[in-house]
Short mmCIF file of C-alpha atoms in Angstrom, two decimals:
data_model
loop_
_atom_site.label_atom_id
_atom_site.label_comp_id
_atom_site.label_asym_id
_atom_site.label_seq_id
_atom_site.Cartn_x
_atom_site.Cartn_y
_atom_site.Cartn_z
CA UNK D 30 88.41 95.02 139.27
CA UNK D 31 86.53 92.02 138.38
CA UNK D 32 88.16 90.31 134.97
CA UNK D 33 85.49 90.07 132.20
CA UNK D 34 85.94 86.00 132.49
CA UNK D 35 85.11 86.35 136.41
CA UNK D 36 82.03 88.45 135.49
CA UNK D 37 80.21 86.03 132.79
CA UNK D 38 81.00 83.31 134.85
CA UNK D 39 79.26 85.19 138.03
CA UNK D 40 75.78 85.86 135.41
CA UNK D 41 76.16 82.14 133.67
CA UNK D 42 76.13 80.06 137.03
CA UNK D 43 74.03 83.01 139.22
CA UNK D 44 71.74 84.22 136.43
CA UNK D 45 72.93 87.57 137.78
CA UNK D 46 72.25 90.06 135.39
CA UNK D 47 74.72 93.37 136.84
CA UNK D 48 77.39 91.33 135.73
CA UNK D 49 76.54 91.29 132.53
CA UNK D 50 75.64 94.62 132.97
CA UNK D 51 79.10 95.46 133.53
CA UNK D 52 80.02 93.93 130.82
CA UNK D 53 77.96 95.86 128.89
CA UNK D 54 79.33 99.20 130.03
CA UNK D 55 82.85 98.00 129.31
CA UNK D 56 82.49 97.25 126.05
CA UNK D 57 79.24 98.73 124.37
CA UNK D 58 80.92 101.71 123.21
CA UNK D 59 84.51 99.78 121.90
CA UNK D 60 81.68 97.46 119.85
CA UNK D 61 79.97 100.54 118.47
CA UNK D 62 82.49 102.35 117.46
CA UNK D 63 83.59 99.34 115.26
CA UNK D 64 80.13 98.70 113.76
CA UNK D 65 80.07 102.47 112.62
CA UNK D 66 82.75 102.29 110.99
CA UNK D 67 80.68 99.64 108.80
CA UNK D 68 77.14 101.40 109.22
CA UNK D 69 77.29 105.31 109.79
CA UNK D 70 73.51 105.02 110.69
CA UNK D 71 72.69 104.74 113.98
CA UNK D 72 70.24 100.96 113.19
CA UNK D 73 72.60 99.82 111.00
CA UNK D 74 75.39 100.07 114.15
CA UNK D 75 73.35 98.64 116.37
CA UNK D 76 72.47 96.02 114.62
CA UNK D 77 75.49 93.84 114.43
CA UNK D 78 76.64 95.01 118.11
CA UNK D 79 73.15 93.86 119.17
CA UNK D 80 74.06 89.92 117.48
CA UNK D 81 77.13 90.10 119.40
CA UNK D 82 76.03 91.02 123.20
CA UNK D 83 73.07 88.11 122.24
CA UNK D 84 75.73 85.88 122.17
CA UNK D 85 77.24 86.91 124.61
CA UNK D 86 74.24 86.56 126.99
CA UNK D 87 73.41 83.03 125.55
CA UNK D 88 77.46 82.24 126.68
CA UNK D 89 77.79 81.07 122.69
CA UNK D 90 80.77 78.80 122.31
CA UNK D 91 81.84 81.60 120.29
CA UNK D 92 82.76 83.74 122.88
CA UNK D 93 86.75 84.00 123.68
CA UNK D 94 88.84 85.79 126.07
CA UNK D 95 89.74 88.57 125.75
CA UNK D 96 86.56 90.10 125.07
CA UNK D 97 88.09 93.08 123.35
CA UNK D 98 89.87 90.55 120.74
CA UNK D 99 86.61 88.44 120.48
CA UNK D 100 84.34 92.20 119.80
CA UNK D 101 86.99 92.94 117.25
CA UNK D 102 86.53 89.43 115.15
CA UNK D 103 83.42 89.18 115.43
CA UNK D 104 82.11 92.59 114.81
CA UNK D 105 84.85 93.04 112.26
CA UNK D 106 84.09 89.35 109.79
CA UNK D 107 83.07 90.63 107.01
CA UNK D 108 85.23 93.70 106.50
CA UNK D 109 87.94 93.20 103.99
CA UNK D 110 90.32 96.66 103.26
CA UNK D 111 90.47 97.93 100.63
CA UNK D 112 93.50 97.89 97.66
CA UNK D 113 96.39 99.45 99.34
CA UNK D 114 97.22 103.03 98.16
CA UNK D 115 100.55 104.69 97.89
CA UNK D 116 100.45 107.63 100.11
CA UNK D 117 102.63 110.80 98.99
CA UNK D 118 102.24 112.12 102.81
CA UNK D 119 101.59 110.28 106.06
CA UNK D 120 97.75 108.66 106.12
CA UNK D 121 95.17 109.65 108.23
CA UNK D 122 93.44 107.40 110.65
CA UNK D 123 90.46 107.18 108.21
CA UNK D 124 92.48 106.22 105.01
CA UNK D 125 94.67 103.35 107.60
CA UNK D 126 91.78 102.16 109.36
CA UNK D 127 89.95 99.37 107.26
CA UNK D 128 94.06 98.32 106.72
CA UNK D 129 94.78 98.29 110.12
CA UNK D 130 91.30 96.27 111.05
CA UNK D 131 92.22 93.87 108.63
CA UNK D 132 95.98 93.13 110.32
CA UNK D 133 95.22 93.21 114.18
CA UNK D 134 93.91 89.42 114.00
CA UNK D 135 96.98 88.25 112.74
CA UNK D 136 99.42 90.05 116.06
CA UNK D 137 100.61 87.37 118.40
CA UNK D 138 97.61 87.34 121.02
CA UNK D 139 100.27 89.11 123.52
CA UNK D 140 100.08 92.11 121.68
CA UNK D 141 96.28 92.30 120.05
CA UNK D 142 94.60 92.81 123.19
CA UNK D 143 96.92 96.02 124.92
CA UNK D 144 96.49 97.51 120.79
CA UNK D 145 92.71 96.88 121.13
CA UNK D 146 92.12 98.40 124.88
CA UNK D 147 94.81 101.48 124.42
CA UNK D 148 94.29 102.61 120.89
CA UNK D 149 90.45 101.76 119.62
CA UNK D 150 88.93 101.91 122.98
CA UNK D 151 90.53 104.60 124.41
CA UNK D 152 91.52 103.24 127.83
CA UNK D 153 94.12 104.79 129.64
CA UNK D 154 97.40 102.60 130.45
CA UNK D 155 96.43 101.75 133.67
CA UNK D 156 93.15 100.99 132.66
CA UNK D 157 94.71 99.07 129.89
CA UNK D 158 97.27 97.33 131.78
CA UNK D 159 94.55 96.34 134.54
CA UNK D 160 92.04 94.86 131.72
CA UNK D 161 95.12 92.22 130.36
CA UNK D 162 96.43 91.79 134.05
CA UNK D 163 99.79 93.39 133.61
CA UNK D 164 102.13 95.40 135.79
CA UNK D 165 101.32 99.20 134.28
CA UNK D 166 104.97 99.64 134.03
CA UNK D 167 105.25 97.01 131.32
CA UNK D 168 102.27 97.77 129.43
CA UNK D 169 104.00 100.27 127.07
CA UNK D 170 106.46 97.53 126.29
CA UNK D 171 103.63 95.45 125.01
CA UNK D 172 101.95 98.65 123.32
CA UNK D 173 105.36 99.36 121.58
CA UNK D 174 105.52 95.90 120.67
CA UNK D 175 102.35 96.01 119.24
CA UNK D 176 102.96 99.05 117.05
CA UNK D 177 105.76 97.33 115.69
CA UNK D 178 104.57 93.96 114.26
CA UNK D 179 101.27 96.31 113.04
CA UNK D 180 103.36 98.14 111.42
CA UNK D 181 105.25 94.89 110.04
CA UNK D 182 102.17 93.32 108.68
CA UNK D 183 100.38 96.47 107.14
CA UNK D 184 104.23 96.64 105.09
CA UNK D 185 103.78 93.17 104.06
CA UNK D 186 100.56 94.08 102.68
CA UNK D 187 101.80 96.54 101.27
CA UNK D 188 100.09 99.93 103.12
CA UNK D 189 103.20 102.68 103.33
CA UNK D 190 103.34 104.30 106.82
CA UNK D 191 105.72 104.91 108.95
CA UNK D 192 106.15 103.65 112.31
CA UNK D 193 105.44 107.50 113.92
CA UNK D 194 102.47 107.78 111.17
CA UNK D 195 101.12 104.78 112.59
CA UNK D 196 101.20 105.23 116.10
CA UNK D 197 99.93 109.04 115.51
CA UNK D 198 96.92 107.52 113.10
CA UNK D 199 96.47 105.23 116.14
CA UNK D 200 96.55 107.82 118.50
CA UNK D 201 93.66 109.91 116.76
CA UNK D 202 91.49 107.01 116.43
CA UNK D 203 87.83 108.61 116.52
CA UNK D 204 85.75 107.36 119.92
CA UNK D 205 82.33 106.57 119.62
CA UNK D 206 79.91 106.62 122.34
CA UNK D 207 76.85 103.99 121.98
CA UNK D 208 73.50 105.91 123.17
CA UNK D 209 72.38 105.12 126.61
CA UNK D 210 68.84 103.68 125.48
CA UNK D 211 70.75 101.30 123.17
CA UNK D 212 72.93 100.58 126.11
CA UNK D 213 70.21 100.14 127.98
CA UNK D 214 68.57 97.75 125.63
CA UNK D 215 72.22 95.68 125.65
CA UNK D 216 72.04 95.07 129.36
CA UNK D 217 68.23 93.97 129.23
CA UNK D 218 69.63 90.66 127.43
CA UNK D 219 70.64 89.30 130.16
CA UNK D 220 67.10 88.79 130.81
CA UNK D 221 66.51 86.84 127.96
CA UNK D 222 69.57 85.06 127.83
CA UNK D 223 69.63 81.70 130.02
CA UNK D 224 72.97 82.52 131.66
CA UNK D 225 73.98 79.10 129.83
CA UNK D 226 73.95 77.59 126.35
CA UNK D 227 70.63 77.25 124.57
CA UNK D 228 70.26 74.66 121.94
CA UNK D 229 70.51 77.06 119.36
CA UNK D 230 73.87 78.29 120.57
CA UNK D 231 75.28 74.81 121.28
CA UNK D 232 74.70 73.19 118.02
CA UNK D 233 74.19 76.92 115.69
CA UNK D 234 71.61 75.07 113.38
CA UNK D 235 70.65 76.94 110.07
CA UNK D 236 67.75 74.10 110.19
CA UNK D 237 66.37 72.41 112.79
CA UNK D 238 63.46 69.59 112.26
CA UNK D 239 62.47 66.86 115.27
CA UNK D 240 60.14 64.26 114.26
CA UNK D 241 56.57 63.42 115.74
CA UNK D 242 55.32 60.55 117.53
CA UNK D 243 54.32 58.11 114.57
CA UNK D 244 51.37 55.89 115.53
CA UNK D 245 50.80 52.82 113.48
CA UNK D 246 48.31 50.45 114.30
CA UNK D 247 48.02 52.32 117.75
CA UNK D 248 51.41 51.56 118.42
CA UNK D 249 54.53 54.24 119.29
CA UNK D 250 57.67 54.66 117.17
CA UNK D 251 60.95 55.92 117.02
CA UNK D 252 61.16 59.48 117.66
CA UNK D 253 63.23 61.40 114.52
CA UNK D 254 65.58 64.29 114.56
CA UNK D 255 67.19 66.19 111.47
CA UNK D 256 69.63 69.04 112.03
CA UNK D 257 71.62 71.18 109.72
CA UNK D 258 74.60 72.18 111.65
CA UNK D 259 76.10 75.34 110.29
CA UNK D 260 80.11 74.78 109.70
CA UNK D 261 82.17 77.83 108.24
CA UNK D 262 79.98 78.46 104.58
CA UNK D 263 78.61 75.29 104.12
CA UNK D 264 76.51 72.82 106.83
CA UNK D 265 76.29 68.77 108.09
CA UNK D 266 73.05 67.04 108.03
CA UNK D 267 72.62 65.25 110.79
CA UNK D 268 69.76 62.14 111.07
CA UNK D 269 68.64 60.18 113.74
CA UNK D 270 65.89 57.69 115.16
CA UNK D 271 65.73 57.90 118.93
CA UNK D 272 63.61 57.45 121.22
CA UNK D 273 65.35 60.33 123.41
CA UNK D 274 65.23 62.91 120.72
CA UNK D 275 66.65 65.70 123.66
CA UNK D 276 69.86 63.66 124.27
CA UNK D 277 70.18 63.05 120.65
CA UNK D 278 70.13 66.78 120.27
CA UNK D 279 72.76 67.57 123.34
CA UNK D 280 75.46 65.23 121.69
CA UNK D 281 74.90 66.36 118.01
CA UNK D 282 77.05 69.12 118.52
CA UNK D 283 79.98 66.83 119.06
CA UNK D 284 78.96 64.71 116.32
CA UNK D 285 79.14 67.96 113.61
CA UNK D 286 82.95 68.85 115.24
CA UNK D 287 84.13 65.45 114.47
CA UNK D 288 82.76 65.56 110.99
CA UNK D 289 84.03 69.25 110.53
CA UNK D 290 87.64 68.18 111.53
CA UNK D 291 87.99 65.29 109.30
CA UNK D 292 86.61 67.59 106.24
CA UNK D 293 89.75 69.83 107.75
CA UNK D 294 92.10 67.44 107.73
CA UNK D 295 91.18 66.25 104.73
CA UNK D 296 91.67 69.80 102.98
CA UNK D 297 94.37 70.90 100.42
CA UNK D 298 96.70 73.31 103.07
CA UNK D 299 97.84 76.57 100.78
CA UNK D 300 101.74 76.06 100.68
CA UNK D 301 103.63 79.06 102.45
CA UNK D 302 105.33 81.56 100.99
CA UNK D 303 109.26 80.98 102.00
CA UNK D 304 111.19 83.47 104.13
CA UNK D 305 113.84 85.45 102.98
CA UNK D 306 117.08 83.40 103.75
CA UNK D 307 119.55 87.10 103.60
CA UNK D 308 122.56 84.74 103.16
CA UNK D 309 123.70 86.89 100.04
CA UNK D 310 127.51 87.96 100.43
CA UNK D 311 127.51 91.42 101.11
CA UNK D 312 128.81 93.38 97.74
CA UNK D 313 131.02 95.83 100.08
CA UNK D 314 133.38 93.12 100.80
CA UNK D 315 136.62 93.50 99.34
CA UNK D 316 139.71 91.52 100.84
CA UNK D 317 138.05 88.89 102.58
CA UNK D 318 140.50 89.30 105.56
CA UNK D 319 138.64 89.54 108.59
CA UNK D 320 139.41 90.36 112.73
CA UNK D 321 136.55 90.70 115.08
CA UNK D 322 136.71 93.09 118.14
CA UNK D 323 136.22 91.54 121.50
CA UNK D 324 133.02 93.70 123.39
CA UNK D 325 133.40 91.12 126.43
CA UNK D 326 133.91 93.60 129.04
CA UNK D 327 131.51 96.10 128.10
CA UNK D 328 128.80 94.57 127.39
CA UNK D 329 125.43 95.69 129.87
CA UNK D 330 122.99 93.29 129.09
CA UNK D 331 122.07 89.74 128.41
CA UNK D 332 120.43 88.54 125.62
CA UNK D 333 118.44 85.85 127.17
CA UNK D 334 116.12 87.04 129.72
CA UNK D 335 115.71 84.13 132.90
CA UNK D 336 112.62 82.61 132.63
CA UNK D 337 109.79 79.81 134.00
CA UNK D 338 109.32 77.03 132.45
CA UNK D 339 108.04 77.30 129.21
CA UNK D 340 107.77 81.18 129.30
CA UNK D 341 108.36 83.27 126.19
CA UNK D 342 110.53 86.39 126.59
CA UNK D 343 111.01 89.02 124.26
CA UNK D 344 114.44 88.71 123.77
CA UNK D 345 117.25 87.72 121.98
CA UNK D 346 117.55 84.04 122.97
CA UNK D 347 117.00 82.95 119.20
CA UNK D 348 119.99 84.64 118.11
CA UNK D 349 123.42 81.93 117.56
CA UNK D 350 125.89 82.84 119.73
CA UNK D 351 129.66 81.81 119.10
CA UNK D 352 131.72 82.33 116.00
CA UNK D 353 129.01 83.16 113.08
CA UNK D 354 129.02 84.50 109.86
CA UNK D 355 126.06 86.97 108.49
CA UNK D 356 125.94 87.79 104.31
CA UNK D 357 129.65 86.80 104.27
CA UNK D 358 131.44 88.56 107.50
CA UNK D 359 132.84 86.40 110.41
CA UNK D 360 131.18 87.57 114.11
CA UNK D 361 131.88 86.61 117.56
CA UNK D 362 128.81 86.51 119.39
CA UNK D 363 129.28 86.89 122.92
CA UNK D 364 127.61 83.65 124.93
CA UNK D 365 126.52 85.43 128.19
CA UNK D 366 127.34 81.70 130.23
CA UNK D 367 130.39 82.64 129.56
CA UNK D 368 130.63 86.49 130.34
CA UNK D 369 128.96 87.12 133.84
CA UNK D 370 125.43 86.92 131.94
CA UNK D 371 126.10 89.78 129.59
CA UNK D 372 126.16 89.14 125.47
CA UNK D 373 125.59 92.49 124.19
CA UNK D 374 125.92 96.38 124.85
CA UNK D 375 122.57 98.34 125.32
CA UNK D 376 122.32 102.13 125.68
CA UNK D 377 120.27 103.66 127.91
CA UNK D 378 116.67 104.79 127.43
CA UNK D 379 115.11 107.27 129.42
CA UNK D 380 112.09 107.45 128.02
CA UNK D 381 111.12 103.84 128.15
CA UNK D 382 112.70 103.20 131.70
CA UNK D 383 115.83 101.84 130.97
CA UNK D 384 117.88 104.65 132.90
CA UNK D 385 120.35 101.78 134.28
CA UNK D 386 121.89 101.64 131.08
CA UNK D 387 124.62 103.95 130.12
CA UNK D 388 124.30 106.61 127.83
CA UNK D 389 127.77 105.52 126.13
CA UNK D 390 130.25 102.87 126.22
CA UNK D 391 134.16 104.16 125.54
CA UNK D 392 137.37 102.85 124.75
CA UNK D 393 136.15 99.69 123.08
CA UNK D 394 139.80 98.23 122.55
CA UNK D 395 140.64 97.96 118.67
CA UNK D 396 144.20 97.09 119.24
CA UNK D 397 146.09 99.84 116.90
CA UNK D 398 145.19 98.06 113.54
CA UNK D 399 144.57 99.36 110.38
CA UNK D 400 141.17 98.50 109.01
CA UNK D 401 139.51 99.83 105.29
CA UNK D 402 136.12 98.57 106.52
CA UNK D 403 134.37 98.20 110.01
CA UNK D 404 131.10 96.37 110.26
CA UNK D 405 128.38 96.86 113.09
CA UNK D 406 126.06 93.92 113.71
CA UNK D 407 123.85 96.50 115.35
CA UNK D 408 119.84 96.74 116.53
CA UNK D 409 117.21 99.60 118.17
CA UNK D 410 114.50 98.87 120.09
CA UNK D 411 111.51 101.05 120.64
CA UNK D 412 112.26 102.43 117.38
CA UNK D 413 109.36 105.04 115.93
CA UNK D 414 111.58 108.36 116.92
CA UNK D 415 113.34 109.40 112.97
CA UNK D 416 116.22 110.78 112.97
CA UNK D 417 119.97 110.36 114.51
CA UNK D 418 119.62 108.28 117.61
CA UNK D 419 123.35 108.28 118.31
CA UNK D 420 126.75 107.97 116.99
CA UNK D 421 129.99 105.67 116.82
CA UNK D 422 133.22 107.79 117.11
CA UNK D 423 136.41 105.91 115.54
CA UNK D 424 139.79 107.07 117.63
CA UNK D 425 142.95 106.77 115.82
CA UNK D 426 145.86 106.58 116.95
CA UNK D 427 148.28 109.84 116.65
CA UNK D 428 145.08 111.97 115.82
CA UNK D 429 143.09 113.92 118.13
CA UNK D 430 139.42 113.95 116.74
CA UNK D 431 137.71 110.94 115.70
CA UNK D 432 136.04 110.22 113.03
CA UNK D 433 131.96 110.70 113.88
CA UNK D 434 129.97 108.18 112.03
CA UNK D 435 125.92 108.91 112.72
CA UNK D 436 123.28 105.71 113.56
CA UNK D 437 120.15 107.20 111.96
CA UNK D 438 116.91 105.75 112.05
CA UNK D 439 115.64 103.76 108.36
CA UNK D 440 119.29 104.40 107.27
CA UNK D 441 121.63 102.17 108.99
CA UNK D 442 119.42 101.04 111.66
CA UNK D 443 115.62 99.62 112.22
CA UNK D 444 113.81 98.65 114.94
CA UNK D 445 114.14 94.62 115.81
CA UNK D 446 110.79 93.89 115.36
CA UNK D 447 110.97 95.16 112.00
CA UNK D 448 113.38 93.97 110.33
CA UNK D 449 114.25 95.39 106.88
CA UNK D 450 116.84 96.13 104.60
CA UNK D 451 117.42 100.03 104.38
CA UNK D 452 119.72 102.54 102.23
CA UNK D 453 122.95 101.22 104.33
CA UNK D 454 122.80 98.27 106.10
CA UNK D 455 121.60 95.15 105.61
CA UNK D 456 119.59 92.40 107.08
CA UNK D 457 122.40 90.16 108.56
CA UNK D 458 119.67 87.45 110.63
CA UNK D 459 116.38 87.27 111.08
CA UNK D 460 113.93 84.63 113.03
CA UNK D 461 110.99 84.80 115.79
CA UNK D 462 111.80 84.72 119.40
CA UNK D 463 108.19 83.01 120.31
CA UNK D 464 106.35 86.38 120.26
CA UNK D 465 107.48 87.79 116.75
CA UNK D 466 109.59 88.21 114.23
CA UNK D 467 112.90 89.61 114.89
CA UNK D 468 115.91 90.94 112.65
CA UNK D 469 119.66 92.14 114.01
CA UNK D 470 121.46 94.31 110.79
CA UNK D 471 124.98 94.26 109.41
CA UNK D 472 126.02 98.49 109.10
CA UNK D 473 129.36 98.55 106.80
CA UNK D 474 131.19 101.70 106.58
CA UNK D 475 133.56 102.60 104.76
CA UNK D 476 136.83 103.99 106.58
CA UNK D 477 138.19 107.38 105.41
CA UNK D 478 141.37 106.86 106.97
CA UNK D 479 142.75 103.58 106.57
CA UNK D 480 145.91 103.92 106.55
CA UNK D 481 146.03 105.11 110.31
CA UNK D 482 146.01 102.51 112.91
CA UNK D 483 142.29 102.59 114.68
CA UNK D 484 143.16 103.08 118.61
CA UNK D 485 139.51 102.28 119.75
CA UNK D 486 135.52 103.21 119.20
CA UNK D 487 133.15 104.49 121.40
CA UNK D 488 129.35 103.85 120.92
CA UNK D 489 127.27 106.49 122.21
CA UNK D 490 123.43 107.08 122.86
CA UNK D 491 121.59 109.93 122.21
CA UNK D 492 118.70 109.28 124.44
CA UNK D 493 115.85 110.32 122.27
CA UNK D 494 113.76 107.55 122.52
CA UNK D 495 114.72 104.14 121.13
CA UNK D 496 117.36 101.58 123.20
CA UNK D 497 120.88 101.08 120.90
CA UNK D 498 122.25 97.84 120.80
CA UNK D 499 125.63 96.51 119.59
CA UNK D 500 125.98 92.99 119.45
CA UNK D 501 129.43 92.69 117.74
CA UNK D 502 132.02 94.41 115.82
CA UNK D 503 134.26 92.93 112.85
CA UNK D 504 136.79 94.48 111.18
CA UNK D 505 138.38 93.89 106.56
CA UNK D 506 142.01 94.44 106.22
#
């Protein structure tokens, strides 16, 4: 299949207009169904989808790749959502959708274009994964992703769903089908377009005014130009004498850039709200007397993924490895140079294709002692499915059952890539691994038997959906 770049490139150089008629089909209906949400009425849609494609066809220095990111901004400008309301129940689709418009321009670019595709357009995975050249088998890595920082930035804004909610509101997303005579109208621009930039595209003028041929004494003069250049809400004035008033007008577009970037330099920047630092001591703490468990030989992953060059993975390459402490308890963080590339236990996943994983990891050595606290520095992935996802199971030593301690979803555990403090655990670190955002928690529990020597722990998946992850285990006198 022929990438959408490949095709406007085919009708801007050959003037051939079944490329852009491709285009066209690919993307009439996705820009439709975003204009109705603006303009019920069938004009009112068309209108704005119709100012789009015209660009389009006039190859506007607007235009950006991918197209389904660039129909999305551009069709989508002037909607702002609407005050956030608390829901009692799950939203629909229609009461999340001007919310979720609003937040897909701020995903990592990684992520906005698989969301886009899948989820408002309605393309199937491979489909999906074909549009944003990907192997289909990693395309619902990106999707889940996706659904995760959405769901991040609609919290920060303050829109209560739930990660499920979301991805079922996403999943119900209304399609809209453009009629064929308006489609058929769309593909007739490439007629009118020039395949290439017009001067109206190049320069956008709000005002354009080119002076005659003045004539004094029978005797030529300068040409003059005068062009208002449109730049965000406001414009530049541009003046000239020349006797070439078409060159003048082919480099006036550079001239209104430079102007417009030292007005932009020049502007006040907004300062940034800070991060949360989560360096607070946590308040379970008691004696202060600390061991840490060594995981070293069963650990089944690493946390740094090999890579080219500068190539961002999504893993956990940003997290400190070595002796650290989180909110006040000492971990040993597992450097995978020096453990055979492996830094962290990871549970299998059958549902996301992670089925060389085990589905539990026994025996974890806790050398007989005697502990009144453990703490988990613990983390999910793929994490929408609520619920108990799995379980750690003390063993002590001279009794035959162990102690069954559940890892339930929004309780003691979130998903990485949304990172929150929840009824149990606690944010321990959080920072961005080049693609997002990404948090690791602290889980302390309280042991009911602590005066029996602790033998060892097993962690143990229960294969409903999300991947468990342990990255290490401390122990309070």
């Amino acid at each position: 299949m022929a990438s959408d770049r490949a095709l406007l490139d085919r009708y801007v150089e050959n003037h051939d207009p079944g490329a852009f008629a491709q285009l066209v089909s690919r993307y009439a209906d996705f820009a439709y169904g975003l204009a109705r949400r603006r303009s019920p009425e069938g004009a009112q849609s068309e209108q704005p989808v119709k100012e789009a494609f015209e660009a389009l066809a006039q190859n506007s220095p607007s235009v950006s790749f991918p197209l389904a990111d660039w129909f999305h901004a551009t069709i989508s400008r002037s909607e702002q959502p609407g005050p956030a309301v608390q829901q009692a129940t799950e939203p629909t689709w229609a009461e999340m959708a001007d919310h979720v418009h609003a937040a897909i321009p701020a995903l990592p670019q990684e992520v906005r274009a698989p969301i886009l595709l899948r989820y408002l357009d309605g393309r199937s995975p491979t489909e999906t994964a074909e549009f944003i050249g990907a192997d289909e088998k990693s395309t619902p890595k990106w999707l889940q992703m996706g659904i995760r920082e959405l769901h991040r930035r609609l919290e920060e804004a303050g829109f209560k769903v739930t990660l499920m909610g979301l991805h079922a509101g996403l999943e119900a997303v209304p399609r809209a089908s453009a009629p064929a005579a308006f489609k058929q109208q769309l593909a007739q621009l490439a007629y009118s377009g020039v395949g290439r930039p017009t001067f109206r595209s190049r320069l956008a003028p709000i005002g354009v005014a080119a002076g005659r041929w003045y004539r004094r004494r029978g005797k030529a003069t300068a040409s003059v130009g005068l062009v208002l250049v449109a730049i965000g809400t406001g414009g530049i004035l541009l003046y000239q004498r020349m006797d070439n008033i078409a060159e003048w007008l082919h480099t006036a577009r550079d001239e209104a850039e430079r102007s417009h970037a030292r007005a932009a330099n020049n502007r006040p920047r907004p300062t940034p709200t800070p991060e949360p630092t989560y360096t607070e001591k946590l308040k379970e703490i008691e004696s202060g007397k600390f061991f840490t468990i060594d995981l070293r030989k069963h650990c089944t992953t690493p946390m740094t993924e090999p890579r080219e060059g500068d190539e961002l993975k999504n893993d956990w390459s940003c997290l400190p490895v070595g002796q650290q402490e989180f909110r006040g308890v000492p971990f040993d963080i597992i450097d995978q140079k020096t453990n055979n590339d492996l830094s962290m236990i990871e549970l299998i996943t059958t549902k996301h294709e992670r089925t060389e994983l085990p589905k539990e990891v026994t025996g974890i050595d806790f050398g007989n002692r005697k502990a009144k606290r453990l703490y988990f520095l613990h983390t999910m992935g793929w994490g929408s499915e609520p619920g108990e996802l799995g379980q750690y199971r003390v063993h002590y030593q001279g009794r035959e059952e162990p102690e069954v301690i559940p890892i339930v979803n929004d309780k003691n555990i979130t998903d990485w890539w949304n990172p929150r403090e929840v009824s149990e655990a606690y944010i321990g670190w959080i920072g961005s691994n080049g693609l997002g955002k990404v948090g690791i928690h602290v889980f302390p529990w309280v042991n009911p038997r602590p005066d029996l020597p602790i033998a060892s722990v097993d962690f143990v998946s229960n294969d409903v959906g999300p991947i468990l992850g342990l990255a290490a285990l401390t122990a309070e006198e």
